[in-house]
């Protein structure tokens, strides 16, 4: 097993399935009050360059439930101290590092210099913790991922990139439905085209791209760090809003997913996010359990 959790592409199908099964077990243990303090006495550093509700809360709550202790370090890496030096200090004191950074290279550098596991809690390139929790959520609602048709509507951003990585491990069909020029990282598309277990495609036509979908997923049009592009993007992405009309092109029982926070009235309407088809808070709930599984698996792996 890979010593760090930086990208879903670092893990095999079997390893990801094991992580998802462990997440289910930890969820059941939490629900039924079974003691699962598997990381008793351990300490986890939480390095966050960007704001967070779900990721910070679920890691801190999960770390406590596992019997460990979290220390929050909100600072911009590289300004006061380099990523390498932060990692070389932390590794002397703590048993794992959870990091949310702007540059993906920052978590890679930390992983290189730390001798404890490093977990990617979101970078500009990838958000693997979110997509692992999403996979757990889809297994609960649809029994698995195999054969699903998933339409990711919006920017080809870090969320789409992690979904594309997941598509190289499980056989589902993933379509990025986006305006021309917003397909995102070419390397991610090339990797997915070569390795997809089902298919990964791009459509610039919203109605066509979501036709017959089992799942419509979306995310904000301007990610953290792209705030100055917000008004330009609002115009380009307007035809890609997930509203009742777009949902009607998917399967009648299609699920709506969003990593949150949502900008209601922009990428999704209130009507859709509040509908019975929406499972956004189930996804948020599973962040807790999926991340506990990641920490247990990585930290036990290191002994
Ligand atoms: N989805 C997600 O990562 O939420 P936060 O940015 O609030 O952590």
Short mmCIF file of N, CA and C in Angstrom, two decimals, residues 4 23 28-29 55 75 82 112 118 199 204 230 243 267 290:
data_model
loop_
_atom_site.label_atom_id
_atom_site.label_comp_id
_atom_site.label_asym_id
_atom_site.label_seq_id
_atom_site.Cartn_x
_atom_site.Cartn_y
_atom_site.Cartn_z
N UNK A 4 1.42 7.25 1.46
CA UNK A 4 0.70 8.53 1.60
C UNK A 4 -0.61 8.45 0.82
N UNK A 23 -14.21 1.97 5.76
CA UNK A 23 -15.03 3.16 6.04
C UNK A 23 -16.44 2.73 6.47
N UNK A 28 -20.32 2.00 10.91
CA UNK A 28 -21.21 1.15 11.71
C UNK A 28 -20.78 1.16 13.18
N UNK A 29 -19.47 1.11 13.42
CA UNK A 29 -18.97 1.13 14.80
C UNK A 29 -19.31 2.46 15.46
N UNK A 55 -13.90 19.44 5.67
CA UNK A 55 -12.65 18.69 5.79
C UNK A 55 -12.05 18.84 7.17
N UNK A 75 -1.59 28.06 8.07
CA UNK A 75 -0.53 28.97 7.61
C UNK A 75 -0.26 28.74 6.14
N UNK A 82 9.62 26.75 4.40
CA UNK A 82 9.33 25.92 3.22
C UNK A 82 8.54 24.67 3.62
N UNK A 112 7.60 13.78 0.58
CA UNK A 112 9.00 13.40 0.33
C UNK A 112 9.85 13.58 1.60
N UNK A 118 1.33 11.34 4.81
CA UNK A 118 0.76 12.65 4.45
C UNK A 118 -0.55 12.40 3.69
N UNK A 199 -15.38 4.28 -19.12
CA UNK A 199 -14.99 5.30 -20.10
C UNK A 199 -14.94 6.67 -19.42
N UNK A 204 -19.55 19.10 -24.57
CA UNK A 204 -19.77 20.53 -24.37
C UNK A 204 -21.26 20.88 -24.46
N UNK A 230 -14.54 35.04 -11.21
CA UNK A 230 -15.91 34.64 -10.87
C UNK A 230 -16.96 35.18 -11.87
N UNK A 243 -30.32 22.50 -13.00
CA UNK A 243 -31.67 22.90 -12.59
C UNK A 243 -32.63 21.76 -12.92
N UNK A 267 -24.28 27.28 -9.82
CA UNK A 267 -24.13 25.95 -10.45
C UNK A 267 -25.31 25.02 -10.19
N UNK A 290 -14.90 7.99 5.69
CA UNK A 290 -13.88 7.67 4.68
C UNK A 290 -12.50 8.14 5.16
#
